[in-house]
Amino acid sequence: MGRFSRHEFGESIKILDSTLREGEQTPGVIFSEEWRIKIAKSLSDVGVHLIEVGDPNVAPDVRSAISKIIALKRDGEIKSEIVVHSRSVKSDIENATSLEPDRVAIFYGVSDIHLKHKHRKTREEALAIIAEHVEFARGAGVKVRFTAEDATRADLDYLIQVVKTARDAGADRVSIADTVGILTPDRARQLFSKLKEAVPGVGLDIHAHNDLGMAVANSMAATEGGADVVHTTVNGLGERAGITPLQVFVAAYYYHKGVKLIDMAKLPYLASLVEAASGIAQMPTFPITGDNVFTHKAGVHQAGVLANPETYEPFPPEVVGRSRDFSLDKYSGRRAVAHRLERLGVKVDEETLAKVVEELKSTNARRLRDEDLLEILEKVTGVRYKAYVNK
Ligand code: AKG
């Protein structure tokens, strides 16, 4: 399993990746069966503990791809627990459990907004529906997670009743969904510790949407309050602003808690795989796997990093399978220029270096390539750059 032994991954909390379910709810994204299987295998390979593979009721081809992933799990090619999503509707649950996944996750909105406008049910009616459907799914012999949709806008006492009802009906886990992304870290920590105390004997998942850009922080705080499964998607895909991005959450968890939850060196591969499968490119500034995030630009930063990378990096890029770079333009200073020239096998004296940097200041090139730099060197020295290279 990659570069790390199992115990180094940390056993305290687990990652459920929902790229294949929540991620496919990104507008414009439809995964073919081939991509779906490739993504599932890669998620297992990086050590994600649970994979939410989709809802088989969406379409026949989704069902067929899910059943192939379940077969790969059975054959040992996929190690992660396989979770199938389903509405709280008996025929949907039957369709989901007939595929014999490890777990079925059934959801029902529990805030007054959802109860009144979506389900048109009272709180009491909803509790009965939750109990009935969890019991029905348990009857099929699979593990059951109940998802309290829009839990973070539900009345707390009622949410406690919901979690108890789901547990008593046979769910060993309940997902607390921050469906519209309105938690704050303080509220997340408090909410989970209250639920943990009020309803023992059931595991709690955090499913955090990123509408206000708080999903990673809220997920982290939820684990401090007692959540032991965190939902993610690769590249943060999902409805609207998406959910907690896998790569950002595990890197933040590593930095703050000192635990590698998965094989983080494989994240760049996984991020590009999902870019290709989804057709959605990451911003260059996207944390951890974006193109720019280990590239230094301003002269002051470049000189600092060349003296000691800790000056401008939270951890070495190799931890997440990346390498360090320096972009060259009019912002660059002597140290970065000398470093790039040395990499090209060119050594110059301080006077020449100063002239190259001066020349650089008068260009408006956005990002100098090696050949652009060598051309400048040629201009200031009058010597063909090829004569310099590898001397
Ligand atoms: C949401 O409420 O935003 C969902 O996508 C459901 C989450 C879950 O099943 O945990």
mmCIF file of C-alpha atoms and ligand atoms in Angstrom:
data_model
loop_
_atom_site.group_PDB
_atom_site.id
_atom_site.type_symbol
_atom_site.label_atom_id
_atom_site.label_comp_id
_atom_site.label_asym_id
_atom_site.label_seq_id
_atom_site.Cartn_x
_atom_site.Cartn_y
_atom_site.Cartn_z
ATOM 1 C CA MET A 1 0.000 0.000 0.000
ATOM 2 C CA GLY A 2 2.241 2.778 -1.260
ATOM 3 C CA ARG A 3 5.140 4.236 0.678
ATOM 4 C CA PHE A 4 3.608 4.062 4.142
ATOM 5 C CA SER A 5 2.791 1.137 6.350
ATOM 6 C CA ARG A 6 -0.805 0.899 7.549
ATOM 7 C CA HIS A 7 -0.192 2.093 11.100
ATOM 8 C CA GLU A 8 1.437 5.302 9.857
ATOM 9 C CA PHE A 9 -1.860 6.285 8.220
ATOM 10 C CA GLY A 10 -3.429 6.849 11.615
ATOM 11 C CA GLU A 11 -6.421 4.813 12.693
ATOM 12 C CA SER A 12 -8.282 7.537 14.519
ATOM 13 C CA ILE A 13 -10.388 8.923 11.695
ATOM 14 C CA LYS A 14 -11.267 7.663 8.242
ATOM 15 C CA ILE A 15 -11.827 9.235 4.855
ATOM 16 C CA LEU A 16 -14.956 8.529 2.827
ATOM 17 C CA ASP A 17 -14.412 9.800 -0.686
ATOM 18 C CA SER A 18 -17.567 10.697 -2.593
ATOM 19 C CA THR A 19 -16.068 11.818 -5.930
ATOM 20 C CA LEU A 20 -18.186 9.174 -7.672
ATOM 21 C CA ARG A 21 -21.444 10.281 -5.978
ATOM 22 C CA GLU A 22 -21.283 13.901 -4.746
ATOM 23 C CA GLY A 23 -18.548 14.667 -7.304
ATOM 24 C CA GLU A 24 -20.734 13.543 -10.184
ATOM 25 C CA GLN A 25 -23.358 16.016 -8.949
ATOM 26 C CA THR A 26 -21.066 18.797 -10.228
ATOM 27 C CA PRO A 27 -22.855 20.527 -13.125
ATOM 28 C CA GLY A 28 -21.306 19.327 -16.379
ATOM 29 C CA VAL A 29 -19.786 16.152 -14.940
ATOM 30 C CA ILE A 30 -20.769 12.646 -16.044
ATOM 31 C CA PHE A 31 -18.295 9.803 -15.480
ATOM 32 C CA SER A 32 -18.164 6.998 -18.033
ATOM 33 C CA GLU A 33 -17.973 3.470 -16.647
ATOM 34 C CA GLU A 34 -14.284 3.280 -17.549
ATOM 35 C CA TRP A 35 -13.425 6.470 -15.651
ATOM 36 C CA ARG A 36 -15.626 5.455 -12.730
ATOM 37 C CA ILE A 37 -13.731 2.186 -12.329
ATOM 38 C CA LYS A 38 -10.337 3.887 -12.776
ATOM 39 C CA ILE A 39 -11.213 6.452 -10.104
ATOM 40 C CA ALA A 40 -12.459 3.768 -7.686
ATOM 41 C CA LYS A 41 -9.248 1.740 -8.111
ATOM 42 C CA SER A 42 -7.077 4.827 -7.584
ATOM 43 C CA LEU A 43 -9.008 5.877 -4.480
ATOM 44 C CA SER A 44 -8.436 2.406 -3.060
ATOM 45 C CA ASP A 45 -4.776 2.577 -4.051
ATOM 46 C CA VAL A 46 -4.194 5.860 -2.173
ATOM 47 C CA GLY A 47 -5.752 4.266 0.911
ATOM 48 C CA VAL A 48 -9.135 5.997 1.126
ATOM 49 C CA HIS A 49 -11.056 3.936 3.700
ATOM 50 C CA LEU A 50 -14.574 4.161 2.231
ATOM 51 C CA ILE A 51 -15.693 4.947 -1.321
ATOM 52 C CA GLU A 52 -19.205 6.245 -1.959
ATOM 53 C CA VAL A 53 -19.698 4.894 -5.460
ATOM 54 C CA GLY A 54 -23.013 6.471 -6.442
ATOM 55 C CA ASP A 55 -26.754 5.911 -6.385
ATOM 56 C CA PRO A 56 -27.798 2.986 -8.626
ATOM 57 C CA ASN A 57 -31.246 4.527 -9.062
ATOM 58 C CA VAL A 58 -29.851 7.443 -11.068
ATOM 59 C CA ALA A 59 -29.563 5.467 -14.313
ATOM 60 C CA PRO A 60 -28.983 1.876 -15.518
ATOM 61 C CA ASP A 61 -25.380 2.579 -16.586
ATOM 62 C CA VAL A 62 -24.564 4.009 -13.138
ATOM 63 C CA ARG A 63 -25.999 0.829 -11.587
ATOM 64 C CA SER A 64 -23.953 -1.350 -13.916
ATOM 65 C CA ALA A 65 -20.703 0.509 -13.138
ATOM 66 C CA ILE A 66 -21.438 0.310 -9.392
ATOM 67 C CA SER A 67 -21.978 -3.441 -9.635
ATOM 68 C CA LYS A 68 -18.600 -3.822 -11.420
ATOM 69 C CA ILE A 69 -16.871 -1.860 -8.639
ATOM 70 C CA ILE A 70 -18.544 -4.079 -6.043
ATOM 71 C CA ALA A 71 -17.254 -7.136 -7.953
ATOM 72 C CA LEU A 72 -13.716 -5.669 -7.879
ATOM 73 C CA LYS A 73 -14.065 -5.300 -4.114
ATOM 74 C CA ARG A 74 -15.187 -8.919 -3.859
ATOM 75 C CA ASP A 75 -12.158 -10.022 -5.919
ATOM 76 C CA GLY A 76 -9.802 -8.067 -3.649
ATOM 77 C CA GLU A 77 -8.760 -5.543 -6.330
ATOM 78 C CA ILE A 78 -10.371 -2.755 -4.315
ATOM 79 C CA LYS A 79 -9.746 -2.667 -0.565
ATOM 80 C CA SER A 80 -11.939 0.242 0.571
ATOM 81 C CA GLU A 81 -15.418 -0.239 2.028
ATOM 82 C CA ILE A 82 -17.995 0.322 -0.741
ATOM 83 C CA VAL A 83 -20.948 2.583 0.093
ATOM 84 C CA VAL A 84 -24.007 2.953 -2.127
ATOM 85 C CA HIS A 85 -26.235 6.017 -1.754
ATOM 86 C CA SER A 86 -30.024 5.868 -1.818
ATOM 87 C CA ARG A 87 -33.090 7.981 -1.130
ATOM 88 C CA SER A 88 -35.323 6.868 1.765
ATOM 89 C CA VAL A 89 -37.627 5.091 -0.658
ATOM 90 C CA LYS A 90 -38.154 1.333 -0.351
ATOM 91 C CA SER A 91 -37.790 0.515 -4.053
ATOM 92 C CA ASP A 92 -34.564 2.559 -4.232
ATOM 93 C CA ILE A 93 -33.183 0.848 -1.131
ATOM 94 C CA GLU A 94 -34.097 -2.559 -2.565
ATOM 95 C CA ASN A 95 -32.263 -1.737 -5.782
ATOM 96 C CA ALA A 96 -29.227 -0.552 -3.794
ATOM 97 C CA THR A 97 -29.050 -3.531 -1.415
ATOM 98 C CA SER A 98 -29.575 -6.024 -4.259
ATOM 99 C CA LEU A 99 -26.068 -5.085 -5.441
ATOM 100 C CA GLU A 100 -24.695 -6.359 -2.113
ATOM 101 C CA PRO A 101 -22.445 -3.406 -1.267
ATOM 102 C CA ASP A 102 -20.700 -3.237 2.121
ATOM 103 C CA ARG A 103 -23.006 -0.440 3.172
ATOM 104 C CA VAL A 104 -26.029 1.503 2.019
ATOM 105 C CA ALA A 105 -26.389 5.176 2.950
ATOM 106 C CA ILE A 106 -29.947 6.462 3.009
ATOM 107 C CA PHE A 107 -30.755 10.136 3.346
ATOM 108 C CA TYR A 108 -33.681 12.246 4.496
ATOM 109 C CA GLY A 109 -33.896 16.006 5.086
ATOM 110 C CA VAL A 110 -34.332 16.789 8.791
ATOM 111 C CA SER A 111 -34.389 20.601 9.025
ATOM 112 C CA ASP A 112 -37.795 22.268 9.256
ATOM 113 C CA ILE A 113 -37.124 23.840 5.850
ATOM 114 C CA HIS A 114 -36.684 20.404 4.259
ATOM 115 C CA LEU A 115 -39.531 18.826 6.235
ATOM 116 C CA LYS A 116 -41.997 21.554 5.333
ATOM 117 C CA HIS A 117 -41.059 22.405 1.739
ATOM 118 C CA LYS A 118 -39.509 19.205 0.366
ATOM 119 C CA HIS A 119 -41.022 16.299 2.265
ATOM 120 C CA ARG A 120 -44.225 17.952 3.537
ATOM 121 C CA LYS A 121 -43.961 15.892 6.719
ATOM 122 C CA THR A 122 -44.096 16.711 10.405
ATOM 123 C CA ARG A 123 -41.080 16.026 12.610
ATOM 124 C CA GLU A 124 -42.841 12.996 14.106
ATOM 125 C CA GLU A 125 -43.760 11.585 10.696
ATOM 126 C CA ALA A 126 -40.144 11.977 9.604
ATOM 127 C CA LEU A 127 -38.858 10.008 12.619
ATOM 128 C CA ALA A 128 -41.195 7.137 11.689
ATOM 129 C CA ILE A 129 -40.020 7.240 8.058
ATOM 130 C CA ILE A 130 -36.359 7.203 9.131
ATOM 131 C CA ALA A 131 -36.887 4.227 11.469
ATOM 132 C CA GLU A 132 -38.850 2.287 8.863
ATOM 133 C CA HIS A 133 -36.292 2.760 6.081
ATOM 134 C CA VAL A 134 -33.208 2.106 8.200
ATOM 135 C CA GLU A 135 -34.822 -1.112 9.482
ATOM 136 C CA PHE A 136 -35.787 -2.085 5.942
ATOM 137 C CA ALA A 137 -32.202 -1.622 4.709
ATOM 138 C CA ARG A 138 -30.777 -3.496 7.714
ATOM 139 C CA GLY A 139 -33.142 -6.365 6.886
ATOM 140 C CA ALA A 140 -31.188 -6.867 3.650
ATOM 141 C CA GLY A 141 -28.096 -7.733 5.695
ATOM 142 C CA VAL A 142 -25.897 -4.727 4.787
ATOM 143 C CA LYS A 143 -24.444 -2.093 7.095
ATOM 144 C CA VAL A 144 -26.500 1.086 7.137
ATOM 145 C CA ARG A 145 -25.541 4.734 7.416
ATOM 146 C CA PHE A 146 -28.337 7.213 7.841
ATOM 147 C CA THR A 147 -27.706 10.698 6.468
ATOM 148 C CA ALA A 148 -29.418 13.561 8.271
ATOM 149 C CA GLU A 149 -29.606 15.930 5.319
ATOM 150 C CA ASP A 150 -29.470 19.639 6.227
ATOM 151 C CA ALA A 151 -28.666 18.553 9.797
ATOM 152 C CA THR A 152 -26.846 21.790 10.594
ATOM 153 C CA ARG A 153 -30.034 23.861 10.124
ATOM 154 C CA ALA A 154 -32.155 21.417 12.139
ATOM 155 C CA ASP A 155 -33.247 22.072 15.705
ATOM 156 C CA LEU A 156 -30.585 20.462 17.935
ATOM 157 C CA ASP A 157 -32.999 18.562 20.212
ATOM 158 C CA TYR A 158 -34.764 17.197 17.159
ATOM 159 C CA LEU A 159 -31.453 16.247 15.529
ATOM 160 C CA ILE A 160 -30.566 14.273 18.681
ATOM 161 C CA GLN A 161 -33.895 12.421 18.333
ATOM 162 C CA VAL A 162 -33.095 11.733 14.661
ATOM 163 C CA VAL A 163 -29.665 10.272 15.456
ATOM 164 C CA LYS A 164 -31.153 8.116 18.265
ATOM 165 C CA THR A 165 -33.931 6.901 15.988
ATOM 166 C CA ALA A 166 -31.474 5.933 13.240
ATOM 167 C CA ARG A 167 -29.194 4.163 15.737
ATOM 168 C CA ASP A 168 -32.066 2.279 17.393
ATOM 169 C CA ALA A 169 -33.338 1.181 13.984
ATOM 170 C CA GLY A 170 -29.945 -0.385 13.186
ATOM 171 C CA ALA A 171 -27.715 2.303 11.629
ATOM 172 C CA ASP A 172 -24.158 2.032 12.966
ATOM 173 C CA ARG A 173 -23.297 5.441 11.494
ATOM 174 C CA VAL A 174 -25.085 8.750 10.938
ATOM 175 C CA SER A 175 -23.829 11.385 8.527
ATOM 176 C CA ILE A 176 -24.302 14.923 9.751
ATOM 177 C CA ALA A 177 -24.652 16.880 6.525
ATOM 178 C CA ASP A 178 -23.848 20.579 6.402
ATOM 179 C CA THR A 179 -25.864 20.633 3.217
ATOM 180 C CA VAL A 180 -25.622 24.365 2.481
ATOM 181 C CA GLY A 181 -22.201 24.910 4.061
ATOM 182 C CA ILE A 182 -23.162 27.233 6.919
ATOM 183 C CA LEU A 183 -21.201 25.746 9.803
ATOM 184 C CA THR A 184 -18.284 27.507 11.439
ATOM 185 C CA PRO A 185 -15.441 25.542 13.065
ATOM 186 C CA ASP A 186 -16.668 26.463 16.581
ATOM 187 C CA ARG A 187 -20.198 25.355 15.821
ATOM 188 C CA ALA A 188 -18.976 22.156 14.149
ATOM 189 C CA ARG A 189 -16.851 21.201 17.180
ATOM 190 C CA GLN A 190 -19.714 21.920 19.598
ATOM 191 C CA LEU A 191 -22.378 20.196 17.511
ATOM 192 C CA PHE A 192 -20.403 16.965 17.193
ATOM 193 C CA SER A 193 -19.403 16.841 20.840
ATOM 194 C CA LYS A 194 -23.040 17.395 21.899
ATOM 195 C CA LEU A 195 -24.248 14.629 19.561
ATOM 196 C CA LYS A 196 -21.471 12.293 20.703
ATOM 197 C CA GLU A 197 -22.442 12.825 24.323
ATOM 198 C CA ALA A 198 -26.204 12.640 23.763
ATOM 199 C CA VAL A 199 -26.184 9.560 21.509
ATOM 200 C CA PRO A 200 -23.447 7.052 22.343
ATOM 201 C CA GLY A 201 -22.959 3.895 20.306
ATOM 202 C CA VAL A 202 -23.121 5.354 16.819
ATOM 203 C CA GLY A 203 -20.338 6.652 14.534
ATOM 204 C CA LEU A 204 -20.652 10.168 13.138
ATOM 205 C CA ASP A 205 -19.650 11.332 9.634
ATOM 206 C CA ILE A 206 -19.157 14.954 8.636
ATOM 207 C CA HIS A 207 -20.292 15.909 5.126
ATOM 208 C CA ALA A 208 -19.312 19.563 4.717
ATOM 209 C CA HIS A 209 -20.296 21.705 1.743
ATOM 210 C CA ASN A 210 -17.999 24.535 0.744
ATOM 211 C CA ASP A 211 -20.474 27.332 -0.055
ATOM 212 C CA LEU A 212 -18.623 29.745 2.251
ATOM 213 C CA GLY A 213 -15.155 28.257 1.735
ATOM 214 C CA MET A 214 -15.183 26.706 5.232
ATOM 215 C CA ALA A 215 -15.497 22.993 4.419
ATOM 216 C CA VAL A 216 -11.938 21.945 5.327
ATOM 217 C CA ALA A 217 -11.897 23.949 8.572
ATOM 218 C CA ASN A 218 -15.379 22.723 9.517
ATOM 219 C CA SER A 219 -14.463 19.089 8.806
ATOM 220 C CA MET A 220 -11.307 19.383 10.887
ATOM 221 C CA ALA A 221 -13.238 20.930 13.788
ATOM 222 C CA ALA A 222 -15.928 18.231 13.493
ATOM 223 C CA THR A 223 -13.243 15.562 14.034
ATOM 224 C CA GLU A 224 -12.155 17.428 17.166
ATOM 225 C CA GLY A 225 -15.759 17.218 18.380
ATOM 226 C CA GLY A 226 -16.063 13.478 17.667
ATOM 227 C CA ALA A 227 -16.681 12.854 13.946
ATOM 228 C CA ASP A 228 -14.621 9.842 12.895
ATOM 229 C CA VAL A 229 -15.391 9.754 9.152
ATOM 230 C CA VAL A 230 -14.813 12.783 6.906
ATOM 231 C CA HIS A 231 -16.446 13.019 3.484
ATOM 232 C CA THR A 232 -14.317 14.400 0.647
ATOM 233 C CA THR A 233 -14.166 14.606 -3.119
ATOM 234 C CA VAL A 234 -11.031 14.836 -5.234
ATOM 235 C CA ASN A 235 -10.525 18.466 -6.324
ATOM 236 C CA GLY A 236 -13.508 19.451 -4.159
ATOM 237 C CA LEU A 237 -16.134 18.544 -6.769
ATOM 238 C CA GLY A 238 -19.827 18.498 -5.850
ATOM 239 C CA GLU A 239 -23.086 20.425 -5.896
ATOM 240 C CA ARG A 240 -22.584 24.238 -6.162
ATOM 241 C CA ALA A 241 -19.208 25.041 -4.515
ATOM 242 C CA GLY A 242 -18.556 21.360 -3.833
ATOM 243 C CA ILE A 243 -17.437 19.713 -0.603
ATOM 244 C CA THR A 244 -14.200 19.218 1.370
ATOM 245 C CA PRO A 245 -11.396 18.546 -1.139
ATOM 246 C CA LEU A 246 -9.599 15.278 -0.351
ATOM 247 C CA GLN A 247 -6.104 16.583 -1.009
ATOM 248 C CA VAL A 248 -6.559 19.720 1.097
ATOM 249 C CA PHE A 249 -8.157 17.959 4.044
ATOM 250 C CA VAL A 250 -5.534 15.205 4.337
ATOM 251 C CA ALA A 251 -2.652 17.692 3.988
ATOM 252 C CA ALA A 252 -4.175 20.010 6.608
ATOM 253 C CA TYR A 253 -4.728 17.024 8.889
ATOM 254 C CA TYR A 254 -1.108 15.955 8.381
ATOM 255 C CA TYR A 255 0.185 19.467 9.133
ATOM 256 C CA HIS A 256 -1.966 20.051 12.224
ATOM 257 C CA LYS A 257 -2.260 16.534 13.684
ATOM 258 C CA GLY A 258 0.915 14.884 12.366
ATOM 259 C CA VAL A 259 -1.005 11.957 10.868
ATOM 260 C CA LYS A 260 -0.928 10.756 7.272
ATOM 261 C CA LEU A 261 -4.444 9.456 6.694
ATOM 262 C CA ILE A 262 -3.679 8.175 3.179
ATOM 263 C CA ASP A 263 -0.709 7.850 0.811
ATOM 264 C CA MET A 264 -0.390 11.554 0.083
ATOM 265 C CA ALA A 265 2.417 11.157 -2.475
ATOM 266 C CA LYS A 266 -0.163 9.787 -4.918
ATOM 267 C CA LEU A 267 -2.433 12.848 -4.698
ATOM 268 C CA PRO A 268 -1.094 14.660 -7.812
ATOM 269 C CA TYR A 269 -1.855 11.600 -9.948
ATOM 270 C CA LEU A 270 -5.341 11.291 -8.460
ATOM 271 C CA ALA A 271 -6.044 15.010 -8.957
ATOM 272 C CA SER A 272 -5.082 14.847 -12.652
ATOM 273 C CA LEU A 273 -7.049 11.655 -13.161
ATOM 274 C CA VAL A 274 -10.182 13.364 -11.843
ATOM 275 C CA GLU A 275 -9.441 16.500 -13.896
ATOM 276 C CA ALA A 276 -9.348 14.322 -17.017
ATOM 277 C CA ALA A 277 -12.443 12.317 -16.039
ATOM 278 C CA SER A 278 -14.515 15.353 -15.057
ATOM 279 C CA GLY A 279 -13.242 17.848 -17.626
ATOM 280 C CA ILE A 280 -12.832 20.355 -14.791
ATOM 281 C CA ALA A 281 -9.370 21.850 -14.326
ATOM 282 C CA GLN A 282 -8.085 22.953 -10.932
ATOM 283 C CA MET A 283 -7.192 26.600 -10.410
ATOM 284 C CA PRO A 284 -3.374 27.009 -10.444
ATOM 285 C CA THR A 285 -3.709 28.265 -6.854
ATOM 286 C CA PHE A 286 -5.761 25.250 -5.696
ATOM 287 C CA PRO A 287 -4.067 24.079 -2.465
ATOM 288 C CA ILE A 288 -1.730 21.048 -2.589
ATOM 289 C CA THR A 289 -2.229 19.948 -6.211
ATOM 290 C CA GLY A 290 -2.671 23.232 -8.139
ATOM 291 C CA ASP A 291 0.127 24.048 -10.610
ATOM 292 C CA ASN A 292 1.491 27.025 -8.660
ATOM 293 C CA VAL A 293 1.428 25.905 -5.071
ATOM 294 C CA PHE A 294 5.091 24.956 -4.718
ATOM 295 C CA THR A 295 6.403 27.630 -7.119
ATOM 296 C CA HIS A 296 7.987 30.787 -5.702
ATOM 297 C CA LYS A 297 7.972 34.103 -7.545
ATOM 298 C CA ALA A 298 9.067 37.265 -5.702
ATOM 299 C CA GLY A 299 12.837 37.698 -5.312
ATOM 300 C CA VAL A 300 12.537 37.914 -1.524
ATOM 301 C CA HIS A 301 10.601 34.642 -1.395
ATOM 302 C CA GLN A 302 12.962 32.905 -3.818
ATOM 303 C CA ALA A 303 16.072 33.955 -1.856
ATOM 304 C CA GLY A 304 14.393 32.845 1.399
ATOM 305 C CA VAL A 305 13.444 29.430 0.021
ATOM 306 C CA LEU A 306 16.902 28.910 -1.473
ATOM 307 C CA ALA A 307 18.388 29.652 1.955
ATOM 308 C CA ASN A 308 15.832 27.477 3.783
ATOM 309 C CA PRO A 309 12.561 26.229 2.220
ATOM 310 C CA GLU A 310 10.761 26.515 5.572
ATOM 311 C CA THR A 311 10.728 30.303 5.096
ATOM 312 C CA TYR A 312 7.844 30.068 2.615
ATOM 313 C CA GLU A 313 6.588 26.454 2.661
ATOM 314 C CA PRO A 314 4.422 24.717 5.296
ATOM 315 C CA PHE A 315 6.083 21.358 4.533
ATOM 316 C CA PRO A 316 8.347 19.965 1.797
ATOM 317 C CA PRO A 317 6.511 19.444 -1.521
ATOM 318 C CA GLU A 318 7.730 15.811 -1.653
ATOM 319 C CA VAL A 319 5.290 14.993 1.196
ATOM 320 C CA VAL A 320 2.460 15.378 -1.320
ATOM 321 C CA GLY A 321 4.367 14.054 -4.328
ATOM 322 C CA ARG A 322 5.296 17.493 -5.687
ATOM 323 C CA SER A 323 8.574 19.316 -6.338
ATOM 324 C CA ARG A 324 9.646 22.888 -5.778
ATOM 325 C CA ASP A 325 10.030 25.432 -8.580
ATOM 326 C CA PHE A 326 10.924 29.097 -9.066
ATOM 327 C CA SER A 327 9.230 31.198 -11.716
ATOM 328 C CA LEU A 328 11.422 33.772 -13.456
ATOM 329 C CA ASP A 329 10.249 37.223 -14.492
ATOM 330 C CA LYS A 330 10.950 40.833 -13.507
ATOM 331 C CA TYR A 331 10.188 39.979 -9.862
ATOM 332 C CA SER A 332 13.122 37.551 -9.661
ATOM 333 C CA GLY A 333 16.367 38.296 -7.895
ATOM 334 C CA ARG A 334 19.976 37.169 -8.316
ATOM 335 C CA ARG A 335 19.714 34.024 -6.197
ATOM 336 C CA ALA A 336 16.882 32.519 -8.233
ATOM 337 C CA VAL A 337 18.539 33.433 -11.540
ATOM 338 C CA ALA A 338 21.845 31.910 -10.419
ATOM 339 C CA HIS A 339 19.971 28.808 -9.224
ATOM 340 C CA ARG A 340 18.233 28.362 -12.595
ATOM 341 C CA LEU A 341 21.473 28.902 -14.508
ATOM 342 C CA GLU A 342 23.265 26.388 -12.288
ATOM 343 C CA ARG A 343 20.521 23.879 -13.005
ATOM 344 C CA LEU A 344 21.296 24.442 -16.692
ATOM 345 C CA GLY A 345 24.988 23.849 -16.028
ATOM 346 C CA VAL A 346 25.929 27.534 -16.368
ATOM 347 C CA LYS A 347 28.092 29.348 -13.813
ATOM 348 C CA VAL A 348 28.418 33.136 -14.065
ATOM 349 C CA ASP A 349 30.251 35.747 -12.003
ATOM 350 C CA GLU A 350 28.362 38.294 -9.859
ATOM 351 C CA GLU A 351 28.799 41.078 -12.439
ATOM 352 C CA THR A 352 27.214 39.035 -15.218
ATOM 353 C CA LEU A 353 24.462 37.939 -12.848
ATOM 354 C CA ALA A 354 23.668 41.565 -12.031
ATOM 355 C CA LYS A 355 23.456 42.387 -15.745
ATOM 356 C CA VAL A 356 21.125 39.444 -16.408
ATOM 357 C CA VAL A 357 18.834 40.535 -13.552
ATOM 358 C CA GLU A 358 18.858 44.126 -14.824
ATOM 359 C CA GLU A 359 17.905 42.913 -18.291
ATOM 360 C CA LEU A 360 15.184 40.758 -16.780
ATOM 361 C CA LYS A 361 13.669 43.856 -15.132
ATOM 362 C CA SER A 362 13.115 45.388 -18.551
ATOM 363 C CA THR A 363 11.171 42.435 -19.971
ATOM 364 C CA ASN A 364 7.468 41.907 -19.574
ATOM 365 C CA ALA A 365 7.670 38.167 -20.176
ATOM 366 C CA ARG A 366 5.183 36.438 -17.856
ATOM 367 C CA ARG A 367 7.243 33.355 -17.114
ATOM 368 C CA LEU A 368 10.694 32.904 -18.596
ATOM 369 C CA ARG A 369 11.548 29.502 -19.989
ATOM 370 C CA ASP A 370 15.132 28.185 -19.814
ATOM 371 C CA GLU A 371 15.780 29.238 -23.413
ATOM 372 C CA ASP A 372 14.503 32.795 -22.705
ATOM 373 C CA LEU A 373 16.959 33.120 -19.819
ATOM 374 C CA LEU A 374 19.822 31.780 -21.922
ATOM 375 C CA GLU A 375 18.912 34.287 -24.647
ATOM 376 C CA ILE A 376 19.191 37.127 -22.109
ATOM 377 C CA LEU A 377 22.529 35.732 -20.975
ATOM 378 C CA GLU A 378 23.673 35.650 -24.580
ATOM 379 C CA LYS A 379 22.560 39.260 -25.031
ATOM 380 C CA VAL A 380 24.475 40.578 -21.984
ATOM 381 C CA THR A 381 27.625 38.531 -22.540
ATOM 382 C CA GLY A 382 27.717 38.366 -26.330
ATOM 383 C CA VAL A 383 28.565 34.677 -25.994
ATOM 384 C CA ARG A 384 26.437 31.920 -27.552
ATOM 385 C CA TYR A 385 24.670 30.276 -24.614
ATOM 386 C CA LYS A 386 25.347 26.807 -25.940
ATOM 387 C CA ALA A 387 29.006 27.444 -25.208
ATOM 388 C CA TYR A 388 28.075 27.776 -21.545
ATOM 389 C CA VAL A 389 25.762 24.845 -21.097
ATOM 390 C CA ASN A 390 27.221 21.892 -19.191
ATOM 391 C CA LYS A 391 30.706 23.404 -18.845
HETATM 392 C C1 AKG B 1 -25.892 16.594 1.450
HETATM 393 O O1 AKG B 1 -26.712 16.673 2.343
HETATM 394 O O2 AKG B 1 -25.285 17.598 1.039
HETATM 395 C C2 AKG B 1 -25.602 15.320 0.796
HETATM 396 O O3 AKG B 1 -25.046 15.298 -0.279
HETATM 397 C C3 AKG B 1 -25.843 14.041 1.525
HETATM 398 C C4 AKG B 1 -24.665 13.786 2.381
HETATM 399 C C5 AKG B 1 -24.530 12.384 2.897
HETATM 400 O O4 AKG B 1 -25.143 11.443 2.404
HETATM 401 O O5 AKG B 1 -23.765 12.222 3.844
#
